[in-house]
XYZ file of C-alpha atoms in Angstrom:
322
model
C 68.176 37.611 -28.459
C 69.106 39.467 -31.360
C 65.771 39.416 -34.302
C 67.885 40.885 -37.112
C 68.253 37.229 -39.192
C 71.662 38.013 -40.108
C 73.104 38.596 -36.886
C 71.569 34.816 -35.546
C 74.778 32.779 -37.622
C 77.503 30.751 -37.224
C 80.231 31.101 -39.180
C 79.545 28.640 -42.468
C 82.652 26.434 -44.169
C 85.262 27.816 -46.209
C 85.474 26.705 -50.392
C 88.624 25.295 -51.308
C 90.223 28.707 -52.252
C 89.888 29.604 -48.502
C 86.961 32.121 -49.173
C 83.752 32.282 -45.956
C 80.911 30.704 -47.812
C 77.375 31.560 -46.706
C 75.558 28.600 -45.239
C 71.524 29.145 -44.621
C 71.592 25.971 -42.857
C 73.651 28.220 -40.065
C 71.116 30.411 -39.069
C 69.662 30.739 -35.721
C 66.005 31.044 -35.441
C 64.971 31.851 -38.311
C 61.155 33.267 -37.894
C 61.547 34.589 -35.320
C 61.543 37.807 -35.994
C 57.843 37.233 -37.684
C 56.682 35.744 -34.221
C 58.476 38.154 -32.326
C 55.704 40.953 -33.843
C 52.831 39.538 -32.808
C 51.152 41.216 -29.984
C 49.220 38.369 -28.440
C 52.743 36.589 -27.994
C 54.103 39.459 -26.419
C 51.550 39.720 -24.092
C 52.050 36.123 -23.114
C 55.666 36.480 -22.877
C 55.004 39.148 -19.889
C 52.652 36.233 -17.999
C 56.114 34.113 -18.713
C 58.093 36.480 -17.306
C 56.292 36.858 -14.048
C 56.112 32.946 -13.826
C 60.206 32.958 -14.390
C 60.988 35.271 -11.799
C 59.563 32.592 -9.477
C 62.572 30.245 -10.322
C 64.828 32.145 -12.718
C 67.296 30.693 -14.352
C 70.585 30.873 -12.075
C 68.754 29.569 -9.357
C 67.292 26.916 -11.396
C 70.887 25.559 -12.267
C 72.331 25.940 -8.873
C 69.850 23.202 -7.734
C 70.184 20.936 -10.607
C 74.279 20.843 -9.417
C 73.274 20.875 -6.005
C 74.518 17.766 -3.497
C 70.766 16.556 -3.010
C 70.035 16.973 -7.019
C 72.781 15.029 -8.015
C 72.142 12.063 -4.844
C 68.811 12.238 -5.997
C 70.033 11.331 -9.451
C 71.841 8.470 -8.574
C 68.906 6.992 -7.420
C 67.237 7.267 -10.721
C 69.642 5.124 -13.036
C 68.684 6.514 -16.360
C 68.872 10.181 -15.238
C 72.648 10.085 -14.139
C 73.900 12.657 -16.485
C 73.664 14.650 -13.710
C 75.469 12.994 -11.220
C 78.402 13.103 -13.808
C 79.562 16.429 -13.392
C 76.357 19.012 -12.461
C 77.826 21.842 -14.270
C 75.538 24.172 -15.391
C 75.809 22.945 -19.155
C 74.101 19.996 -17.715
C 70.710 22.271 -17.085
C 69.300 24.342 -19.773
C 65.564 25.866 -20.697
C 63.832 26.452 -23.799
C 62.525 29.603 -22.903
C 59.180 31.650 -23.833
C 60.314 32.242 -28.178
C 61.420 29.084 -28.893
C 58.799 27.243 -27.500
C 56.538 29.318 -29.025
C 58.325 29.119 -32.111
C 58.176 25.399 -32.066
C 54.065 25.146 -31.403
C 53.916 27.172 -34.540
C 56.319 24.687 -36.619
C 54.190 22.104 -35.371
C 50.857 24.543 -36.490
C 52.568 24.636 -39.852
C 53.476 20.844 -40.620
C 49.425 20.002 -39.595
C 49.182 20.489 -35.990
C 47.825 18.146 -33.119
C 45.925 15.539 -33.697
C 42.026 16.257 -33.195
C 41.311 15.384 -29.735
C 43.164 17.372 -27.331
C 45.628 15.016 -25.834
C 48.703 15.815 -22.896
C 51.836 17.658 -23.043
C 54.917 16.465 -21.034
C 58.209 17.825 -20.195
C 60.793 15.053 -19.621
C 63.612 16.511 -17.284
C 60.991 19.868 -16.529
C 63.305 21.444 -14.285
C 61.485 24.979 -13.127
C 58.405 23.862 -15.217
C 58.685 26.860 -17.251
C 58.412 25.351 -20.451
C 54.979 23.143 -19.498
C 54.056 26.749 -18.251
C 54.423 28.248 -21.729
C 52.502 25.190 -23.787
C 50.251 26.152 -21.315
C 49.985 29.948 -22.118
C 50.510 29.279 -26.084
C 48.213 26.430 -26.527
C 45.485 26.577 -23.342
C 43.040 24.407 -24.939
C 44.964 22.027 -26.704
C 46.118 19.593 -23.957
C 43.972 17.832 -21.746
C 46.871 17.563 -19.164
C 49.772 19.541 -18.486
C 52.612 17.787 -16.809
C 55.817 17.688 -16.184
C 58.659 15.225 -14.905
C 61.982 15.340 -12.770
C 64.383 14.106 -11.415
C 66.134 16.370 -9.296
C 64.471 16.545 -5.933
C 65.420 20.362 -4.784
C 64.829 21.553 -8.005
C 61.106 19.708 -8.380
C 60.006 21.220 -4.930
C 61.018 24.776 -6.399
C 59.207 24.237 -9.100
C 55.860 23.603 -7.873
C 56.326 27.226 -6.633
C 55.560 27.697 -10.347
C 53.300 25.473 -10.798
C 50.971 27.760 -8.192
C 51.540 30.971 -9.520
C 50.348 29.133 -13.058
C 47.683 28.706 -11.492
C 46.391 31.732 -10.047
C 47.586 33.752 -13.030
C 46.536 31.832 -16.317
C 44.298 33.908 -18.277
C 42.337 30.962 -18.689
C 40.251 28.906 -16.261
C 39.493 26.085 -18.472
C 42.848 25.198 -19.503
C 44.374 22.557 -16.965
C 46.662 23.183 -14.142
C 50.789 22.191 -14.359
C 51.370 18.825 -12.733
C 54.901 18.832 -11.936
C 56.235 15.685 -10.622
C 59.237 14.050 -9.229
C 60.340 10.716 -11.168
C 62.784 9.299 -13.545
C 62.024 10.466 -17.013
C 62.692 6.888 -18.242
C 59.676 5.520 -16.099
C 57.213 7.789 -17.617
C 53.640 6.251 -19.708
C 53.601 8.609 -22.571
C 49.680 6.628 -23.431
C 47.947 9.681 -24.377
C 50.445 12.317 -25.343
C 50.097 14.596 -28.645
C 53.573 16.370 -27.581
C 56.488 15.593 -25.640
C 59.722 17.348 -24.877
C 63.002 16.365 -23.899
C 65.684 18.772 -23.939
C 68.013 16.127 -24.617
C 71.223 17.537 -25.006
C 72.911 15.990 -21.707
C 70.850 12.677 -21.570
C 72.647 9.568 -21.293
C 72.265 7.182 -25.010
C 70.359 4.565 -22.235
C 67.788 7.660 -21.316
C 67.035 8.717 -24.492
C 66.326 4.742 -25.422
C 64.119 4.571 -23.037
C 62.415 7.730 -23.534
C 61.950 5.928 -27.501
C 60.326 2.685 -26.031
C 57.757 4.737 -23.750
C 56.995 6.842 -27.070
C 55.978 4.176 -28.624
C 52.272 4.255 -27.045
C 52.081 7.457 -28.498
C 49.090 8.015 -30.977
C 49.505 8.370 -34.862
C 50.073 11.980 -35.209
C 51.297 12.789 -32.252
C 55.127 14.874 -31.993
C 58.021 14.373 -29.711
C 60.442 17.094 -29.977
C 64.034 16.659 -29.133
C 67.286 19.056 -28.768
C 70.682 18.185 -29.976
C 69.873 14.606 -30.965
C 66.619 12.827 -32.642
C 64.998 10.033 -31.504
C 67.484 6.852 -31.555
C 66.286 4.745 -35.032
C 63.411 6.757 -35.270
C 62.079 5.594 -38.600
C 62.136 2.078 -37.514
C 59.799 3.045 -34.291
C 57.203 4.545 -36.419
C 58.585 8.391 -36.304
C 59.528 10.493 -39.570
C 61.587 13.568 -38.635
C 59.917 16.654 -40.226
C 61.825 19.352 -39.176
C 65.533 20.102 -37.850
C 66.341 24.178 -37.262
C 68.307 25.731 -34.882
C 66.905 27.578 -32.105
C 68.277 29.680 -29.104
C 67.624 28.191 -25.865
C 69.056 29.418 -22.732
C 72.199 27.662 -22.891
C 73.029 28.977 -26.586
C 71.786 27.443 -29.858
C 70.568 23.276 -30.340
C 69.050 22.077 -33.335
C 65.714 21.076 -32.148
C 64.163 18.082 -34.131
C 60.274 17.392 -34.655
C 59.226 14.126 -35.017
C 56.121 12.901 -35.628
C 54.314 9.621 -35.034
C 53.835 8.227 -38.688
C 49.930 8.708 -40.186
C 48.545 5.383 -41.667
C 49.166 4.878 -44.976
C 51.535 8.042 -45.085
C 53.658 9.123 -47.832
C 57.643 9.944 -47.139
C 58.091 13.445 -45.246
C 59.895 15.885 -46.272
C 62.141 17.937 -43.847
C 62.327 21.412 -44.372
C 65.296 22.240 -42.412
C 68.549 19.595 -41.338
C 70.764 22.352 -40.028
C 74.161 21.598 -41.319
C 76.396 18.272 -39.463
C 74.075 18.268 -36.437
C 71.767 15.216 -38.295
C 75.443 13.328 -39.458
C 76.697 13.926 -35.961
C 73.853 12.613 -33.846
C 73.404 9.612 -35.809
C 76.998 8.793 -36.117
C 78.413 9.764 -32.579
C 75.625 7.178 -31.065
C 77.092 4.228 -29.446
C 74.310 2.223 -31.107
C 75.359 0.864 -34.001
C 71.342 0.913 -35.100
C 71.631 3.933 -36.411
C 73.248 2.863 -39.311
C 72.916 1.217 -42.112
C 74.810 -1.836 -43.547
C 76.991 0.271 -45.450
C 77.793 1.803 -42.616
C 77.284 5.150 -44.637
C 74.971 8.156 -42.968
C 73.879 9.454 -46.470
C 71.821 5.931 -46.229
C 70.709 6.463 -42.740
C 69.064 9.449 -43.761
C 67.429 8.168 -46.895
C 66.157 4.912 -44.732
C 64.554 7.065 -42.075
C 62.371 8.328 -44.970
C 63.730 12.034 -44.548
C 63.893 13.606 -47.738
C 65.522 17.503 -47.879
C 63.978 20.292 -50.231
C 67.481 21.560 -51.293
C 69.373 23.292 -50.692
C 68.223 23.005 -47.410
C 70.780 19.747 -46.728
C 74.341 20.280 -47.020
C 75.038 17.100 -48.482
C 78.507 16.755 -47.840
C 77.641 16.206 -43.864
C 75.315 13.174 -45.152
C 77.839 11.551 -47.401
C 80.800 10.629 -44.919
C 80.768 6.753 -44.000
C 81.588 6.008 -40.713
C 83.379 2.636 -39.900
């Protein structure tokens, strides 16, 4: 992963004369090379590494397309994105940096609530990622856990889940539970933060992963890759932040939502990286996500997310959609 910030970017849109324009809503992790300095991280990205080479990567993905993972997913209606095709797009991991990168956006936009409260990984995979909240945050999460679906791949995982374990630097923080389930099914009562690496869900999944949020406390995040929470506003969530961040699979915007404070004020989000916002909302089959003009300029500004320019490109807001 390359830490020089220029060498993180898409290519940004041409001006009307044909000449590259510079977009800084195109770069790819940016802070990370701040993070990536800090010697406590990298000492915790070696205790990652030795977890990971329990279930690395390639093996990861060759169970998620396995014949068992994807019968298993049949079984498990909302989690059939698998049984669609169980490519190795369909399986991705955040990885050590950008999970640490997104505790610290979380750190920076005023944290967890108080009272230590559970982290959960919807679609865990290897586990790796509950593994590194576990490493970055020890003592912020009363429970560690972790769902999914794929049967081969969850008994791998708890091979991870040991070696946590034995290894964490420390014994008060709780152990990984790592379980088998539909990520649909799962009581998020008592969660500060949940991920979904969302990309491949299914628009019924990631509904129903919105409904269970719903118990979530005031304060509390849910962090999402690709795509935000469907009518998020409505449900009580106010998108704070939308960057792009490398994950194993390449880069996804990753969007931080967090359950609305009482009596809050409109956020303001400090990154919409350029189209991905536009795109999510309006390539949704449900026609929720927009607004009665039909325009996604006036999704935005009804989900209460305002942009510090020039953060927002604004032409990617202002196309109406029929």
């Amino acid at each position: 992963m390359a830490s020089d910030p220029e060498a993180r970017t898409f290519h940004g849109a041409e001006s009307s004369s044909g000449e590259h324009c510079a977009d800084e809503n195109d770069r790819i992790d940016e802070g990370f090379e701040d993070i990536r300095q800090d010697e406590a991280l990298l000492a915790l990205e070696q205790e990652y590494l030795v977890l990971s080479s329990i279930l690395p990567l390639h093996r990861a993905k060759a169970l998620a397309s396995s014949p068992d993972a994807l019968c298993g997913s049949a079984t498990h209606g909302g989690e059939a994105f698998r049984a669609g095709g169980g490519t190795d797009a369909m399986y991705g991991e955040m990885g050590f940096w950008a999970m640490a990168s997104i505790l610290r956006a979380v750190e920076l936009h005023g944290g967890l609530p108080a009272t230590p409260g559970d982290f959960v990984d919807l679609g865990s995979g290897s586990g790796l990622a509950v593994a590194a909240a576990g490493l970055l945050r020890p003592h912020a999460w009363g429970r560690l856990r972790g769902v999914e679906n794929s049967a081969p791949l969850h008994a791998a995982s708890l091979g991870v889940a040991e070696a946590y374990a034995a290894r964490r630097p420390r014994p008060a923080a709780p152990d990984l539970e790592l379980e088998e389930g539909d990520a649909a099914q799962v009581s998020l009562e008592g969660a500060t933060l949940v991920l979904a690496h969302c990309t491949a869900f299914s628009d019924a999944l990631l509904h129903a992963i919105a409904l269970q949020a719903a118990a979530m406390r005031p304060g509390a995040w849910v962090v999402t890759l690709t795509r935000p929470l469907p009518v998020a506003a409505a449900s009580g969530w106010d998108i704070i932040e939308a960057r792009r961040r490398t994950v194993s699979w390449g880069a996804a915007t990753v969007f931080l939502h967090r359950r609305r404070l009482p009596d809050a004020g409109p956020p303001t989000c400090t990154r919409v990286a350029e189209g991905t916002t536009a795109e999510a909302v309006a390539d949704d089959a449900d026609p929720s996500y927009r607004s009665q003009d039909g325009s996604i300029a006036a999704v935005v500004a009804s989900s209460a997310v305002t942009a510090s320019a020039p953060s927002v490109r604004v032409s990617a807001m202002r196309s109406a959609r029929a």
